[in-house]
GROMACS .gro file of C-alpha atoms in nm:
model
  347
    1MET     CA    1  -1.213  -0.143  -2.371
    2LYS     CA    2  -0.904  -0.039  -2.556
    3HIS     CA    3  -1.057   0.285  -2.617
    4THR     CA    4  -1.097   0.354  -2.252
    5ALA     CA    5  -0.740   0.242  -2.150
    6ALA     CA    6  -0.580   0.450  -2.404
    7LEU     CA    7  -0.814   0.778  -2.291
    8LEU     CA    8  -0.730   0.681  -1.945
    9LEU     CA    9  -0.359   0.673  -2.013
   10CYS     CA   10  -0.330   0.973  -2.189
   11THR     CA   11  -0.539   1.163  -1.929
   12LEU     CA   12  -0.326   1.051  -1.644
   13LEU     CA   13   0.021   1.136  -1.852
   14SER     CA   14  -0.090   1.499  -1.929
   15PHE     CA   15  -0.136   1.546  -1.540
   16PRO     CA   16   0.152   1.786  -1.390
   17LEU     CA   17   0.365   1.571  -1.180
   18ALA     CA   18   0.606   1.689  -0.898
   19ALA     CA   19   0.885   1.474  -0.904
   20GLN     CA   20   0.966   1.430  -0.557
   21VAL     CA   21   0.966   1.127  -0.381
   22GLY     CA   22   1.009   1.346  -0.036
   23GLY     CA   23   0.955   1.678   0.060
   24GLN     CA   24   0.641   1.887   0.116
   25ARG     CA   25   0.355   1.659   0.015
   26ALA     CA   26   0.041   1.584   0.168
   27PHE     CA   27  -0.124   1.269   0.296
   28THR     CA   28   0.177   1.097   0.293
   29PHE     CA   29  -0.048   0.818   0.516
   30LEU     CA   30  -0.184   0.709   0.180
   31GLU     CA   31   0.150   0.561   0.099
   32LEU     CA   32   0.114   0.277   0.442
   33PRO     CA   33  -0.020  -0.072   0.333
   34THR     CA   34  -0.338  -0.156   0.503
   35SER     CA   35  -0.359  -0.532   0.522
   36ALA     CA   36  -0.162  -0.833   0.626
   37LYS     CA   37  -0.102  -0.964   0.275
   38GLN     CA   38   0.007  -0.609   0.131
   39ALA     CA   39   0.252  -0.547   0.391
   40ALA     CA   40   0.390  -0.902   0.390
   41LEU     CA   41   0.461  -0.864   0.013
   42GLY     CA   42   0.692  -0.568   0.096
   43SER     CA   43   0.398  -0.316   0.100
   44ILE     CA   44   0.385  -0.270  -0.292
   45ASN     CA   45   0.226  -0.505  -0.522
   46VAL     CA   46   0.012  -0.418  -0.776
   47SER     CA   47  -0.008  -0.789  -0.931
   48SER     CA   48  -0.090  -1.064  -0.670
   49PHE     CA   49  -0.433  -1.150  -0.796
   50GLY     CA   50  -0.657  -1.332  -0.564
   51HIS     CA   51  -0.956  -1.338  -0.308
   52ASP     CA   52  -0.803  -1.074  -0.072
   53VAL     CA   53  -1.036  -0.772  -0.080
   54ASN     CA   54  -0.756  -0.512   0.052
   55MET     CA   55  -0.564  -0.574  -0.226
   56VAL     CA   56  -0.780  -0.304  -0.369
   57ALA     CA   57  -0.611  -0.042  -0.190
   58ALA     CA   58  -0.263  -0.184  -0.390
   59SER     CA   59  -0.489  -0.140  -0.738
   60PRO     CA   60  -0.856  -0.083  -0.788
   61ALA     CA   61  -0.749  -0.320  -1.119
   62LEU     CA   62  -0.720  -0.623  -0.872
   63LEU     CA   63  -1.093  -0.644  -0.788
   64ASN     CA   64  -1.235  -0.958  -0.909
   65ALA     CA   65  -1.495  -1.217  -0.878
   66GLU     CA   66  -1.321  -1.403  -0.599
   67MET     CA   67  -1.343  -1.092  -0.369
   68ASP     CA   68  -1.751  -1.081  -0.378
   69ARG     CA   69  -1.902  -1.048  -0.041
   70GLN     CA   70  -1.581  -1.064   0.138
   71LEU     CA   71  -1.536  -0.844   0.481
   72SER     CA   72  -1.206  -0.784   0.626
   73LEU     CA   73  -1.082  -0.619   0.943
   74SER     CA   74  -0.699  -0.506   0.977
   75TYR     CA   75  -0.504  -0.365   1.257
   76VAL     CA   76  -0.148  -0.248   1.308
   77GLY     CA   77   0.036  -0.126   1.598
   78TYR     CA   78   0.307   0.139   1.484
   79LEU     CA   79   0.582   0.269   1.681
   80ALA     CA   80   0.479   0.423   2.017
   81ASP     CA   81   0.108   0.479   2.034
   82ILE     CA   82   0.051   0.509   1.664
   83LYS     CA   83  -0.250   0.240   1.558
   84GLN     CA   84  -0.411   0.178   1.206
   85SER     CA   85  -0.729   0.012   1.149
   86ASN     CA   86  -0.901  -0.065   0.821
   87ILE     CA   87  -1.240  -0.184   0.718
   88ALA     CA   88  -1.322  -0.339   0.365
   89TYR     CA   89  -1.604  -0.507   0.164
   90ALA     CA   90  -1.650  -0.594  -0.158
   91PHE     CA   91  -1.996  -0.685  -0.385
   92ASN     CA   92  -2.109  -0.731  -0.718
   93HIS     CA   93  -2.422  -0.545  -0.824
   94GLU     CA   94  -2.610  -0.721  -1.091
   95LYS     CA   95  -2.693  -0.365  -1.298
   96LEU     CA   96  -2.398  -0.154  -1.149
   97GLY     CA   97  -2.133  -0.413  -1.166
   98ARG     CA   98  -1.830  -0.497  -0.934
   99TRP     CA   99  -1.762  -0.246  -0.646
  100ALA     CA  100  -1.564  -0.251  -0.328
  101ALA     CA  101  -1.539   0.014  -0.010
  102SER     CA  102  -1.309   0.071   0.265
  103ILE     CA  103  -1.227   0.289   0.581
  104ASN     CA  104  -0.883   0.323   0.677
  105TYR     CA  105  -0.832   0.507   1.018
  106LEU     CA  106  -0.492   0.633   1.167
  107ASN     CA  107  -0.418   0.759   1.539
  108TYR     CA  108  -0.105   0.899   1.643
  109GLY     CA  109  -0.197   0.931   2.012
  110ASP     CA  110  -0.249   1.200   2.270
  111PHE     CA  111  -0.038   1.551   2.285
  112VAL     CA  112  -0.034   1.780   2.550
  113GLN     CA  113  -0.146   2.104   2.431
  114ARG     CA  114   0.056   2.435   2.566
  115ASP     CA  115   0.021   2.787   2.503
  116ALA     CA  116   0.309   2.999   2.363
  117THR     CA  117   0.489   3.013   2.720
  118GLY     CA  118   0.469   2.670   2.773
  119GLN     CA  119   0.197   2.641   3.020
  120GLU     CA  120  -0.019   2.339   2.961
  121GLU     CA  121  -0.384   2.369   2.852
  122GLY     CA  122  -0.482   2.020   2.807
  123SER     CA  123  -0.440   1.767   2.514
  124PHE     CA  124  -0.520   1.703   2.159
  125THR     CA  125  -0.531   1.434   1.941
  126VAL     CA  126  -0.388   1.369   1.556
  127ASN     CA  127  -0.601   1.123   1.301
  128ASP     CA  128  -0.576   1.041   0.961
  129TYR     CA  129  -0.894   0.855   0.776
  130THR     CA  130  -0.943   0.782   0.452
  131PHE     CA  131  -1.295   0.691   0.270
  132SER     CA  132  -1.226   0.472  -0.049
  133LEU     CA  133  -1.459   0.357  -0.327
  134SER     CA  134  -1.352   0.123  -0.596
  135HIS     CA  135  -1.523   0.011  -0.921
  136ALA     CA  136  -1.352  -0.266  -1.184
  137ARG     CA  137  -1.488  -0.401  -1.512
  138GLN     CA  138  -1.327  -0.739  -1.704
  139THR     CA  139  -1.304  -0.773  -2.088
  140GLU     CA  140  -1.160  -1.117  -2.114
  141GLU     CA  141  -0.805  -1.092  -1.995
  142PHE     CA  142  -0.831  -0.747  -1.916
  143THR     CA  143  -0.922  -0.540  -1.608
  144ILE     CA  144  -0.906  -0.182  -1.552
  145GLY     CA  145  -1.023  -0.035  -1.208
  146ALA     CA  146  -1.076   0.268  -1.039
  147THR     CA  147  -1.079   0.425  -0.677
  148ALA     CA  148  -1.245   0.779  -0.558
  149LYS     CA  149  -1.042   0.862  -0.216
  150LEU     CA  150  -1.153   1.120   0.034
  151ALA     CA  151  -0.847   1.175   0.273
  152VAL     CA  152  -0.857   1.382   0.605
  153SER     CA  153  -0.607   1.484   0.802
  154SER     CA  154  -0.696   1.597   1.163
  155ILE     CA  155  -0.478   1.801   1.419
  156ALA     CA  156  -0.711   1.909   1.721
  157SER     CA  157  -0.949   2.113   1.538
  158ASN     CA  158  -0.773   2.211   1.222
  159LYS     CA  159  -0.840   1.949   0.943
  160ALA     CA  160  -0.695   1.928   0.561
  161VAL     CA  161  -0.868   1.788   0.323
  162GLY     CA  162  -0.784   1.608  -0.008
  163VAL     CA  163  -1.012   1.434  -0.294
  164LEU     CA  164  -0.785   1.162  -0.450
  165ALA     CA  165  -0.793   0.891  -0.712
  166ASP     CA  166  -0.603   0.568  -0.813
  167VAL     CA  167  -0.691   0.433  -1.186
  168GLY     CA  168  -0.485   0.117  -1.285
  169GLY     CA  169  -0.511  -0.157  -1.519
  170LEU     CA  170  -0.440  -0.560  -1.518
  171PHE     CA  171  -0.365  -0.837  -1.742
  172LYS     CA  172  -0.408  -1.188  -1.645
  173HIS     CA  173  -0.306  -1.503  -1.844
  174PRO     CA  174  -0.595  -1.727  -1.983
  175GLU     CA  175  -0.414  -2.024  -1.890
  176LYS     CA  176  -0.103  -1.979  -1.688
  177ASP     CA  177  -0.079  -1.831  -1.339
  178PHE     CA  178   0.068  -1.510  -1.442
  179THR     CA  179  -0.025  -1.118  -1.415
  180VAL     CA  180   0.046  -0.796  -1.509
  181GLY     CA  181  -0.018  -0.472  -1.313
  182LEU     CA  182  -0.048  -0.103  -1.378
  183VAL     CA  183  -0.166   0.160  -1.160
  184PHE     CA  184  -0.128   0.542  -1.094
  185LYS     CA  185  -0.212   0.620  -0.736
  186ASN     CA  186  -0.310   0.933  -0.553
  187ILE     CA  187  -0.419   1.200  -0.830
  188GLY     CA  188  -0.580   1.433  -0.672
  189TYR     CA  189  -0.558   1.806  -0.517
  190GLN     CA  190  -0.606   1.927  -0.186
  191VAL     CA  191  -0.915   2.074  -0.126
  192LYS     CA  192  -0.840   2.249   0.205
  193ALA     CA  193  -0.521   2.270   0.359
  194PHE     CA  194  -0.411   2.316   0.771
  195ASN     CA  195  -0.473   2.684   0.834
  196ASP     CA  196  -0.596   2.778   0.515
  197GLY     CA  197  -0.222   2.817   0.417
  198GLU     CA  198  -0.074   2.678   0.105
  199ARG     CA  199  -0.156   2.384  -0.055
  200GLN     CA  200   0.062   2.080  -0.105
  201ASN     CA  201   0.149   1.819  -0.370
  202MET     CA  202  -0.030   1.458  -0.330
  203PRO     CA  203   0.170   1.158  -0.293
  204PHE     CA  204   0.142   1.041  -0.631
  205ASP     CA  205   0.326   0.731  -0.773
  206ALA     CA  206   0.297   0.530  -1.091
  207GLN     CA  207   0.356   0.140  -1.046
  208LEU     CA  208   0.419  -0.154  -1.275
  209GLY     CA  209   0.461  -0.504  -1.128
  210ALA     CA  210   0.423  -0.891  -1.236
  211SER     CA  211   0.320  -1.158  -1.066
  212TYR     CA  212   0.432  -1.539  -1.197
  213LYS     CA  213   0.381  -1.901  -1.036
  214PRO     CA  214   0.558  -2.157  -1.269
  215GLU     CA  215   0.303  -2.471  -1.296
  216HIS     CA  216   0.486  -2.697  -1.076
  217MET     CA  217   0.615  -2.493  -0.788
  218PRO     CA  218   0.367  -2.399  -0.516
  219VAL     CA  219   0.556  -2.066  -0.487
  220ARG     CA  220   0.424  -1.760  -0.672
  221LEU     CA  221   0.684  -1.438  -0.743
  222SER     CA  222   0.600  -1.066  -0.763
  223VAL     CA  223   0.850  -0.816  -0.890
  224THR     CA  224   0.693  -0.455  -0.882
  225ALA     CA  225   0.857  -0.113  -0.972
  226HIS     CA  226   0.714   0.206  -0.794
  227HIS     CA  227   0.803   0.582  -0.871
  228LEU     CA  228   0.836   0.537  -1.251
  229TYR     CA  229   0.831   0.936  -1.321
  230GLN     CA  230   1.151   0.962  -1.169
  231PHE     CA  231   1.481   0.805  -1.216
  232ASP     CA  232   1.695   0.922  -0.921
  233VAL     CA  233   1.516   0.878  -0.614
  234VAL     CA  234   1.823   0.842  -0.373
  235TYR     CA  235   1.848   1.107  -0.088
  236LEU     CA  236   2.167   1.154   0.082
  237ASP     CA  237   2.212   1.303   0.397
  238PRO     CA  238   2.436   1.628   0.366
  239ASN     CA  239   2.483   1.598   0.734
  240ALA     CA  240   2.583   1.237   0.762
  241LYS     CA  241   2.960   1.114   0.864
  242GLY     CA  242   3.117   0.908   0.600
  243ARG     CA  243   3.410   0.632   0.652
  244LEU     CA  244   3.724   0.696   0.712
  245ASP     CA  245   4.005   0.591   0.465
  246ALA     CA  246   4.349   0.480   0.561
  247ASN     CA  247   4.467   0.822   0.582
  248GLY     CA  248   4.216   0.931   0.808
  249ASN     CA  249   4.032   1.127   0.523
  250GLU     CA  250   3.650   1.116   0.533
  251ILE     CA  251   3.493   0.898   0.262
  252LYS     CA  252   3.133   1.043   0.139
  253GLU     CA  253   2.867   0.824  -0.001
  254GLU     CA  254   2.798   0.873  -0.346
  255LYS     CA  255   2.509   0.791  -0.599
  256THR     CA  256   2.542   0.495  -0.796
  257VAL     CA  257   2.373   0.376  -1.143
  258GLY     CA  258   2.287   0.048  -0.951
  259ASP     CA  259   2.144   0.166  -0.640
  260LYS     CA  260   1.949   0.422  -0.816
  261ILE     CA  261   1.764   0.136  -0.998
  262ALA     CA  262   1.759  -0.117  -0.705
  263ARG     CA  263   1.585   0.175  -0.532
  264HIS     CA  264   1.260   0.122  -0.760
  265PHE     CA  265   1.180  -0.252  -0.679
  266VAL     CA  266   1.016  -0.475  -0.435
  267VAL     CA  267   0.996  -0.813  -0.486
  268GLY     CA  268   0.744  -1.078  -0.292
  269SER     CA  269   0.688  -1.438  -0.297
  270GLU     CA  270   0.368  -1.665  -0.172
  271PHE     CA  271   0.468  -2.011  -0.058
  272ILE     CA  272   0.127  -2.197  -0.151
  273PHE     CA  273   0.114  -2.538   0.057
  274SER     CA  274  -0.232  -2.545   0.052
  275LYS     CA  275  -0.557  -2.337  -0.024
  276ASN     CA  276  -0.579  -2.302   0.341
  277PHE     CA  277  -0.229  -2.219   0.450
  278GLN     CA  278   0.073  -1.991   0.303
  279VAL     CA  279   0.363  -1.836   0.383
  280ARG     CA  280   0.469  -1.467   0.284
  281ALA     CA  281   0.790  -1.287   0.243
  282GLY     CA  282   0.883  -0.965   0.100
  283TYR     CA  283   1.194  -0.703   0.036
  284ASN     CA  284   1.170  -0.313  -0.027
  285HIS     CA  285   1.476  -0.194  -0.111
  286LEU     CA  286   1.437   0.182  -0.084
  287ARG     CA  287   1.262   0.127   0.256
  288ARG     CA  288   1.601  -0.060   0.368
  289LYS     CA  289   1.823   0.221   0.237
  290GLU     CA  290   1.595   0.525   0.427
  291LEU     CA  291   1.537   0.378   0.726
  292ARG     CA  292   1.893   0.195   0.837
  293LEU     CA  293   2.107   0.376   1.096
  294GLU     CA  294   2.412   0.505   1.039
  295ASN     CA  295   2.601   0.176   1.097
  296ALA     CA  296   2.366  -0.085   1.073
  297SER     CA  297   2.055  -0.209   0.870
  298GLY     CA  298   1.895  -0.479   1.090
  299GLY     CA  299   1.553  -0.659   0.889
  300ALA     CA  300   1.497  -0.320   0.774
  301GLY     CA  301   1.289  -0.349   0.445
  302PHE     CA  302   1.214  -0.724   0.514
  303SER     CA  303   0.877  -0.871   0.580
  304LEU     CA  304   0.756  -1.192   0.652
  305GLY     CA  305   0.397  -1.333   0.670
  306ALA     CA  306   0.129  -1.605   0.668
  307MET     CA  307  -0.213  -1.698   0.605
  308LEU     CA  308  -0.427  -1.923   0.762
  309ARG     CA  309  -0.799  -2.040   0.679
  310VAL     CA  310  -1.049  -2.210   0.930
  311ARG     CA  311  -1.417  -2.264   0.778
  312ALA     CA  312  -1.543  -1.946   0.711
  313PHE     CA  313  -1.245  -1.752   0.831
  314GLU     CA  314  -0.888  -1.627   0.744
  315LEU     CA  315  -0.646  -1.476   0.948
  316ASN     CA  316  -0.333  -1.301   0.775
  317TYR     CA  317  -0.069  -1.187   0.985
  318SER     CA  318   0.271  -1.038   0.861
  319SER     CA  319   0.567  -0.853   1.073
  320ALA     CA  320   0.704  -0.540   0.846
  321PHE     CA  321   1.052  -0.404   0.949
  322TYR     CA  322   1.035  -0.065   0.941
  323HIS     CA  323   1.353  -0.009   1.088
  324PRO     CA  324   1.647  -0.161   1.301
  325SER     CA  325   1.458  -0.142   1.621
  326GLY     CA  326   1.150  -0.367   1.551
  327ALA     CA  327   0.906  -0.468   1.327
  328SER     CA  328   0.512  -0.349   1.288
  329HIS     CA  329   0.296  -0.635   1.349
  330TYR     CA  330   0.007  -0.673   1.105
  331ILE     CA  331  -0.333  -0.877   1.164
  332THR     CA  332  -0.598  -0.883   0.930
  333ILE     CA  333  -0.914  -1.117   0.985
  334SER     CA  334  -1.171  -1.179   0.675
  335THR     CA  335  -1.465  -1.390   0.609
  336ASP     CA  336  -1.704  -1.454   0.314
  337THR     CA  337  -2.011  -1.291   0.443
  338GLY     CA  338  -2.230  -1.517   0.199
  339THR     CA  339  -2.081  -1.866   0.304
  340LEU     CA  340  -2.108  -1.746   0.699
  341LEU     CA  341  -2.476  -1.664   0.633
  342LYS     CA  342  -2.540  -2.006   0.493
  343ARG     CA  343  -2.357  -2.239   0.739
  344LYS     CA  344  -2.581  -2.034   0.982
  345ASN     CA  345  -2.892  -2.128   0.888
  346THR     CA  346  -2.795  -2.490   0.814
  347GLU     CA  347  -2.690  -2.508   1.189
   0.00000   0.00000   0.00000
């Protein structure tokens, strides 16, 4: 296991990385959270260990025995007509080990199609979808996992195709509720670009996080650092108008070391009232700084959620504020298919 982890790390560090947070990158929808729990914890979390199979999308190393036979469906409505759906399932094969599979789908609605003169010619749709297959192996306190992904973006009849992978590791303390996770996300290649044009970079990210629950406290705290390969992820709009000083001169916003560091971190908390009820909250500083309005931030960057378990079903809900104008609402319904079948057979 130690040799495997070292080989994976050396391979990943040898990749030519494009140190850009924004700009010309393909398949940026892969950075969106796929479930209510992930969204509630600030959208980025690589260390929250548990039975939620959707967390495999955050890091394949989170795949564990508690997820076996878990089937989950998620839905979120973004602004306008943009909708996202996700289905995930995990299983353990006696010979092949532990696996998880998922399909993620985004629909951006219908658009009016026009010719070069502006005449209407009908309508077309825009979609993104991903097929993922994950595998993880555990040795004592360490877990190594990998996810293979096929990503497709479709605009009318034109498509872009990419092949990507996530590779992650997790350390889980044998006695305490303490985990540390590391993941390299979206390593890959754009196989086909739109209109057979120039291929774009993938939305690569390197993330490191830890979660800890004190023994006598009903709360699990998480801290996750992202974009570890680039210190300065601050973007200042050159066209933005600054504040005015006492003499009426414009004060342009400047980068500070504190802001550069803060934009790398996401914090999350899980308040565990019982095994059947939890409340979650998160804060993403980069999101708040990038999506705020010029004179107002509102709830941008904050997220709230809850989990309720009733018999064989678990309902997760979260509200993530991407913009001061409002929030996106996530709903995830999960069940243990093995327990569900046993209940039906005994009724």
